[in-house]
CSV table of C-alpha atoms in Angstrom, one decimal:
chain,number,residue,atom,x,y,z
A,791,MET,CA,12.5,33.0,40.0
A,792,LYS,CA,13.6,30.0,42.0
A,793,LYS,CA,12.3,27.6,39.5
A,794,ILE,CA,14.0,29.4,36.7
A,795,PHE,CA,17.3,29.5,38.6
A,796,LEU,CA,17.1,25.8,39.4
A,797,THR,CA,16.3,25.0,35.8
A,798,LEU,CA,19.2,27.0,34.4
A,799,THR,CA,21.6,25.5,37.0
A,800,LEU,CA,20.5,21.9,36.2
A,801,ALA,CA,20.9,22.6,32.5
A,802,GLY,CA,24.4,23.9,33.1
A,803,ILE,CA,25.4,20.9,35.1
A,804,LEU,CA,24.0,18.5,32.5
A,805,GLY,CA,25.9,20.4,29.7
A,806,PHE,CA,29.1,20.4,31.7
A,807,SER,CA,28.8,16.7,32.5
A,808,ALA,CA,28.1,15.8,28.8
A,809,ASN,CA,31.2,17.7,27.7
A,810,TYR,CA,33.3,16.0,30.4
A,811,VAL,CA,32.1,12.6,29.3
A,812,ALA,CA,32.9,13.4,25.7
A,813,ALA,CA,36.4,14.5,26.6
A,814,GLN,CA,37.0,11.4,28.7
A,815,GLY,CA,35.7,9.3,25.8
A,816,ASP,CA,38.3,10.8,23.4
A,817,SER,CA,41.3,10.6,25.9
A,818,PRO,CA,41.8,6.8,25.7
A,819,GLN,CA,42.2,7.0,21.9
A,820,GLU,CA,44.8,9.7,22.3
A,821,GLU,CA,46.7,7.8,24.9
A,822,GLN,CA,46.6,4.7,22.8
A,823,SER,CA,48.0,6.6,19.8
A,824,ASN,CA,50.7,8.1,22.0
A,825,GLU,CA,51.7,4.7,23.3
A,826,GLN,CA,51.9,3.4,19.7
A,827,THR,CA,54.2,6.2,18.7
A,828,ASP,CA,56.4,5.7,21.8
A,829,ALA,CA,56.7,2.0,21.0
A,830,THR,CA,57.8,2.7,17.5
A,831,VAL,CA,60.4,5.2,18.7
A,832,GLU,CA,61.9,2.7,21.1
A,833,GLU,CA,62.0,-0.1,18.5
A,834,GLY,CA,63.6,2.3,16.1
A,835,ASP,CA,66.5,2.9,18.5
A,836,SER,CA,67.2,-0.8,19.0
A,837,SER,CA,67.9,-1.7,15.3
A,838,SER,CA,67.8,0.1,12.0
A,839,THR,CA,66.3,-2.8,10.1
A,840,GLU,CA,63.4,-3.2,12.5
A,841,SER,CA,62.8,0.6,12.5
A,842,ASP,CA,61.8,0.6,8.9
A,843,SER,CA,59.4,-2.3,9.2
A,844,THR,CA,57.9,-1.0,12.5
A,845,GLY,CA,57.7,2.5,11.0
A,846,ALA,CA,55.6,1.3,8.1
A,847,ASP,CA,53.5,-0.8,10.4
A,848,SER,CA,53.0,2.1,12.8
A,849,THR,CA,51.8,4.4,10.0
A,850,THR,CA,49.4,1.7,8.7
A,851,ALA,CA,48.2,1.0,12.3
A,852,ALA,CA,47.7,4.7,13.0
A,853,GLU,CA,45.6,5.4,10.0
A,854,PRO,CA,42.5,3.4,11.0
A,855,ALA,CA,42.4,5.2,14.3
A,856,LYS,CA,42.2,8.5,12.5
A,857,GLU,CA,39.5,7.3,10.2
A,858,GLU,CA,37.3,6.1,13.1
A,859,LYS,CA,37.2,9.6,14.5
A,860,PRO,CA,34.4,11.8,13.1
A,861,THR,CA,35.4,15.0,11.6
A,862,ILE,CA,34.4,18.4,13.0
A,863,GLU,CA,32.0,19.1,10.1
A,864,GLU,CA,30.1,15.9,10.7
A,865,ILE,CA,29.6,16.7,14.4
A,866,ALA,CA,28.8,20.4,14.0
A,867,ASP,CA,26.7,20.2,10.9
A,868,PRO,CA,23.9,17.6,11.2
A,869,LYS,CA,21.7,19.4,8.7
A,870,THR,CA,21.7,16.6,6.1
A,871,VAL,CA,20.2,14.2,8.6
A,872,VAL,CA,17.5,16.6,9.6
A,873,GLU,CA,16.6,17.5,6.0
A,874,GLU,CA,15.9,13.8,5.2
A,875,LYS,CA,13.3,13.6,7.9
A,876,THR,CA,11.3,16.6,6.8
A,877,GLY,CA,7.8,16.0,5.3
A,878,HIS,CA,8.5,17.5,1.9
A,879,ALA,CA,11.7,15.4,1.4
A,880,MET,CA,10.0,12.2,2.6
A,881,ILE,CA,7.0,12.8,0.1
A,882,LYS,CA,9.4,13.4,-2.7
A,883,LYS,CA,11.5,10.4,-1.9
A,884,TYR,CA,8.5,8.0,-1.7
A,885,PHE,CA,7.1,9.5,-4.9
A,886,ILE,CA,10.3,8.6,-6.7
A,887,ASP,CA,10.6,5.2,-5.1
A,888,GLY,CA,7.0,4.4,-6.0
A,889,SER,CA,7.8,4.7,-9.7
A,890,TRP,CA,6.4,7.8,-11.5
A,891,GLU,CA,4.5,5.7,-14.0
A,892,TRP,CA,2.0,4.7,-11.2
A,893,MET,CA,2.3,7.6,-8.8
A,894,THR,CA,1.7,10.3,-11.4
A,895,PRO,CA,-1.9,9.2,-12.2
A,896,VAL,CA,-2.7,9.1,-8.5
A,897,LEU,CA,-1.3,12.6,-8.1
A,898,ILE,CA,-3.4,13.8,-11.0
A,899,CYS,CA,-6.5,12.4,-9.4
A,900,LEU,CA,-5.7,14.3,-6.2
A,901,ILE,CA,-5.0,17.6,-8.0
A,902,LEU,CA,-8.2,17.5,-10.1
A,903,GLY,CA,-10.4,16.2,-7.3
A,904,LEU,CA,-9.2,19.0,-4.9
A,905,GLY,CA,-9.6,21.6,-7.6
A,906,ILE,CA,-13.2,20.6,-8.2
A,907,ALA,CA,-14.0,20.3,-4.5
A,908,ILE,CA,-12.5,23.6,-3.5
A,909,GLY,CA,-14.3,25.3,-6.4
A,910,ARG,CA,-17.6,23.8,-5.4
A,911,ILE,CA,-17.2,24.8,-1.8
A,912,ILE,CA,-16.5,28.4,-2.8
A,913,VAL,CA,-19.6,28.5,-5.0
A,914,LEU,CA,-21.8,27.0,-2.4
A,915,MET,CA,-20.6,29.4,0.3
A,916,LEU,CA,-21.3,32.4,-2.0
A,917,ASN,CA,-24.9,31.1,-2.5
A,918,TRP,CA,-25.4,31.0,1.3
A,919,ILE,CA,-27.5,34.0,2.3
A,920,ASN,CA,-29.4,35.2,5.4
A,921,VAL,CA,-32.7,33.5,4.6
A,922,ARG,CA,-34.6,35.0,7.4
A,923,ALA,CA,-33.7,38.5,6.5
A,924,PHE,CA,-34.5,37.9,2.9
A,925,ILE,CA,-37.9,36.4,3.6
A,926,ASP,CA,-38.7,39.4,5.9
A,927,LYS,CA,-38.0,41.8,3.0
A,928,ILE,CA,-40.2,39.8,0.6
A,929,GLU,CA,-43.0,39.7,3.2
A,930,THR,CA,-42.8,43.4,3.8
A,931,GLN,CA,-43.4,44.1,0.1
A,932,LEU,CA,-46.1,41.5,-0.3
A,933,LYS,CA,-47.9,42.9,2.7
A,934,ALA,CA,-48.0,46.2,1.0
A,935,GLY,CA,-49.1,44.6,-2.3
A,936,ASN,CA,-45.9,45.5,-4.2
A,937,VAL,CA,-45.3,42.3,-6.1
A,938,ASP,CA,-42.9,44.0,-8.6
A,939,LYS,CA,-40.7,45.3,-5.8
A,940,ALA,CA,-40.7,41.8,-4.2
A,941,LYS,CA,-39.6,40.4,-7.6
A,942,ALA,CA,-36.8,43.0,-7.8
A,943,ILE,CA,-35.5,42.0,-4.4
A,944,ALA,CA,-35.5,38.4,-5.4
A,945,ARG,CA,-33.7,39.2,-8.7
A,946,ASP,CA,-31.0,41.2,-6.9
A,947,HIS,CA,-30.2,38.5,-4.4
A,948,ARG,CA,-27.9,35.6,-5.2
A,949,GLY,CA,-28.6,31.9,-4.5
A,950,PRO,CA,-31.2,29.2,-5.3
A,951,ILE,CA,-33.7,30.5,-2.7
A,952,ALA,CA,-33.9,33.9,-4.4
A,953,SER,CA,-34.2,32.3,-7.8
A,954,ILE,CA,-37.1,30.1,-6.6
A,955,TYR,CA,-38.9,33.1,-5.1
A,956,TYR,CA,-38.5,35.0,-8.4
A,957,GLN,CA,-40.1,32.1,-10.3
A,958,GLY,CA,-43.0,31.9,-7.9
A,959,LEU,CA,-43.7,35.6,-7.8
A,960,ASP,CA,-43.5,35.8,-11.6
A,961,ARG,CA,-46.4,33.4,-11.9
A,962,ALA,CA,-48.5,34.9,-9.1
A,963,ASP,CA,-51.4,35.7,-11.4
A,964,GLU,CA,-51.7,32.1,-12.8
A,965,GLY,CA,-53.1,30.4,-9.7
A,966,VAL,CA,-51.9,28.4,-6.7
A,967,ASP,CA,-51.3,25.2,-8.7
A,968,ILE,CA,-49.1,26.8,-11.3
A,969,VAL,CA,-47.1,28.6,-8.6
A,970,GLU,CA,-46.5,25.4,-6.7
A,971,LYS,CA,-45.5,23.5,-9.9
A,972,SER,CA,-43.1,26.2,-10.9
A,973,ILE,CA,-41.5,26.3,-7.5
A,974,VAL,CA,-41.1,22.5,-7.4
A,975,SER,CA,-39.7,22.3,-11.0
A,976,TYR,CA,-37.3,25.2,-10.6
A,977,GLY,CA,-36.2,23.7,-7.2
A,978,SER,CA,-35.2,20.5,-8.9
A,979,VAL,CA,-33.1,22.6,-11.4
A,980,GLN,CA,-31.4,24.4,-8.6
A,981,MET,CA,-30.7,21.1,-6.8
A,982,GLY,CA,-28.9,19.8,-9.9
A,983,ILE,CA,-26.9,23.0,-10.1
A,984,LEU,CA,-25.9,22.6,-6.5
A,985,GLU,CA,-24.8,19.0,-7.0
A,986,LYS,CA,-22.7,19.9,-10.0
A,987,GLY,CA,-19.2,18.4,-9.9
A,988,LEU,CA,-19.9,15.8,-7.2
A,989,VAL,CA,-19.9,13.0,-9.8
A,990,TRP,CA,-16.3,13.8,-10.8
A,991,ILE,CA,-15.2,13.9,-7.2
A,992,SER,CA,-16.8,10.5,-6.7
A,993,LEU,CA,-15.0,9.2,-9.8
A,994,PHE,CA,-11.6,10.3,-8.5
A,995,ILE,CA,-12.4,8.7,-5.1
A,996,SER,CA,-13.0,5.4,-6.8
A,997,LEU,CA,-10.2,5.7,-9.4
A,998,ALA,CA,-7.3,6.6,-7.1
A,999,PRO,CA,-7.4,3.3,-5.1
A,1000,MET,CA,-7.8,1.3,-8.4
A,1001,LEU,CA,-4.7,2.9,-9.8
A,1002,GLY,CA,-2.8,2.1,-6.6
A,1003,PHE,CA,-4.0,-1.5,-6.7
A,1004,MET,CA,-2.9,-1.8,-10.3
A,1005,GLY,CA,0.6,-0.6,-9.3
A,1006,THR,CA,0.5,-3.2,-6.5
A,1007,VAL,CA,-0.2,-6.0,-9.0
A,1008,VAL,CA,2.4,-4.8,-11.5
A,1009,GLY,CA,5.0,-4.5,-8.7
A,1010,MET,CA,4.3,-8.0,-7.4
A,1011,ILE,CA,4.5,-9.4,-11.0
A,1012,LEU,CA,8.0,-7.8,-11.4
A,1013,ALA,CA,9.1,-9.2,-8.0
A,1014,PHE,CA,8.0,-12.7,-9.0
A,1015,ASP,CA,9.7,-12.4,-12.4
A,1016,GLN,CA,13.0,-11.5,-10.7
A,1017,ILE,CA,12.6,-14.5,-8.4
A,1018,GLU,CA,12.0,-16.8,-11.3
A,1019,ALA,CA,15.0,-15.4,-13.3
A,1020,MET,CA,17.3,-15.9,-10.3
A,1021,GLY,CA,15.9,-19.3,-9.3
A,1022,ASP,CA,16.3,-18.2,-5.6
A,1023,ILE,CA,14.7,-15.7,-3.3
A,1024,ASP,CA,17.0,-12.8,-2.7
A,1025,PRO,CA,15.3,-10.0,-0.6
A,1026,SER,CA,17.5,-7.3,-2.0
A,1027,ALA,CA,16.5,-8.3,-5.6
A,1028,VAL,CA,12.8,-8.4,-5.1
A,1029,ALA,CA,12.5,-5.4,-2.6
A,1030,GLY,CA,12.1,-2.9,-5.5
A,1031,GLY,CA,9.0,-4.5,-6.9
A,1032,ILE,CA,7.4,-5.0,-3.5
A,1033,LYS,CA,8.2,-1.4,-2.6
A,1034,VAL,CA,6.5,-0.1,-5.7
A,1035,ALA,CA,3.5,-2.2,-4.9
A,1036,LEU,CA,3.2,-0.9,-1.3
A,1037,LEU,CA,3.8,2.8,-2.1
A,1038,THR,CA,1.3,3.0,-4.9
A,1039,THR,CA,-1.4,1.3,-2.7
A,1040,VAL,CA,-0.7,3.7,0.1
A,1041,ALA,CA,-0.8,6.7,-2.2
A,1042,GLY,CA,-4.1,5.7,-3.7
A,1043,LEU,CA,-5.7,5.2,-0.3
A,1044,ILE,CA,-4.5,8.5,1.0
A,1045,VAL,CA,-5.9,10.3,-2.1
A,1046,ALA,CA,-9.3,8.6,-1.7
A,1047,ILE,CA,-9.5,9.5,2.0
A,1048,ILE,CA,-8.7,13.2,1.4
A,1049,LEU,CA,-11.3,13.5,-1.5
A,1050,GLN,CA,-13.9,11.6,0.6
A,1051,ILE,CA,-13.7,14.2,3.3
A,1052,PHE,CA,-14.2,17.0,0.8
A,1053,TYR,CA,-17.1,15.0,-0.8
A,1054,ASN,CA,-18.9,14.6,2.5
A,1055,LEU,CA,-18.4,18.3,3.3
A,1056,ILE,CA,-19.9,19.4,0.0
A,1057,THR,CA,-22.8,17.0,0.4
A,1058,SER,CA,-23.6,18.4,3.9
A,1059,ILE,CA,-23.6,22.0,2.5
A,1060,VAL,CA,-25.9,21.0,-0.3
A,1061,ASP,CA,-28.3,19.2,2.0
A,1062,GLY,CA,-28.4,22.3,4.2
A,1063,LEU,CA,-29.2,24.5,1.2
A,1064,VAL,CA,-31.9,22.1,0.0
A,1065,ASN,CA,-33.6,22.1,3.4
A,1066,LYS,CA,-33.6,25.9,3.4
A,1067,MET,CA,-35.0,25.9,-0.1
A,1068,GLU,CA,-37.9,23.6,0.8
A,1069,ASN,CA,-38.8,25.6,4.0
A,1070,ALA,CA,-38.5,28.9,2.1
A,1071,SER,CA,-40.8,27.6,-0.7
A,1072,ILE,CA,-43.5,26.7,1.8
A,1073,ASP,CA,-43.2,30.2,3.4
A,1074,LEU,CA,-43.6,31.8,0.0
A,1075,VAL,CA,-46.8,30.0,-0.8
A,1076,ASP,CA,-48.2,30.8,2.6
A,1077,MET,CA,-47.3,34.5,2.3
A,1078,MET,CA,-48.9,34.8,-1.1
A,1079,LEU,CA,-52.1,33.2,0.1
A,1080,LYS,CA,-52.1,35.2,3.3
A,1081,TYR,CA,-51.8,38.6,1.5
A,1082,ASN,CA,-54.1,37.6,-1.4
A,1083,ILE,CA,-51.3,37.8,-4.0
A,1084,ILE,CA,-52.2,34.5,-5.7
A,1085,SER,CA,-55.4,34.7,-7.8
A,1086,ASN,CA,-58.1,32.1,-7.5
A,1087,LYS,CA,-57.6,31.0,-11.1
A,1088,GLU,CA,-57.3,27.2,-11.5
């Protein structure tokens, strides 16, 4: 309670002192304006001719003092200044300043790349199953000699591991070599399915910086054309072309960084699924040999 009371007291003192300083800062201007009005009144009483001239001069002299004072709306409503500093407004401003001809292709790369990446992540997470529990169910059925029930369990489960198990169990009566070849071949097919879409994400990662660099080159060419036309270097004249060059480059690099993060995330998920597929395939062959499911046919 003591800390809270001291904090509130300190805040009150600071607020009062700030208001007092603001009031003191306004008082000299008011005194100055009052002195000017008093001087004009005294001069008006001395002579009628001088009163007209001094009255006109006093009105003109008093007007700048009024213009220098900020209005109440400007002091009490600073929303316009705050809104310009928000993230959405800044992005919109830089997008417009960077020229839509070059910023739009970069934005398209970001939208398409994120759409493909998020879609692949959802598909891969749906294919992720509890491998240990699945293998235990298959082993229970193989131990009992129920190959058809084991195939039904593999068919009902989703994911590449279940598909590989189904292919291996479906060729159980064709020998060990055929079973292993079918597992390897179908594993390659499943790996290609898991890596689907990565080539497009890689394309957008490479394409976005290239588009940004192209905007850079075009912006610099425009800047040098303006310098050549004027015959002299004027910073205000060439700032537009240089700004386009810098903004497009930054936009392309940001898009490439974002898509590269998603690309690495998808690659790590795929690598994890591939490792589980290889281990599960070895376990399947071992279980089929252990419980005499595979025939000795070569």
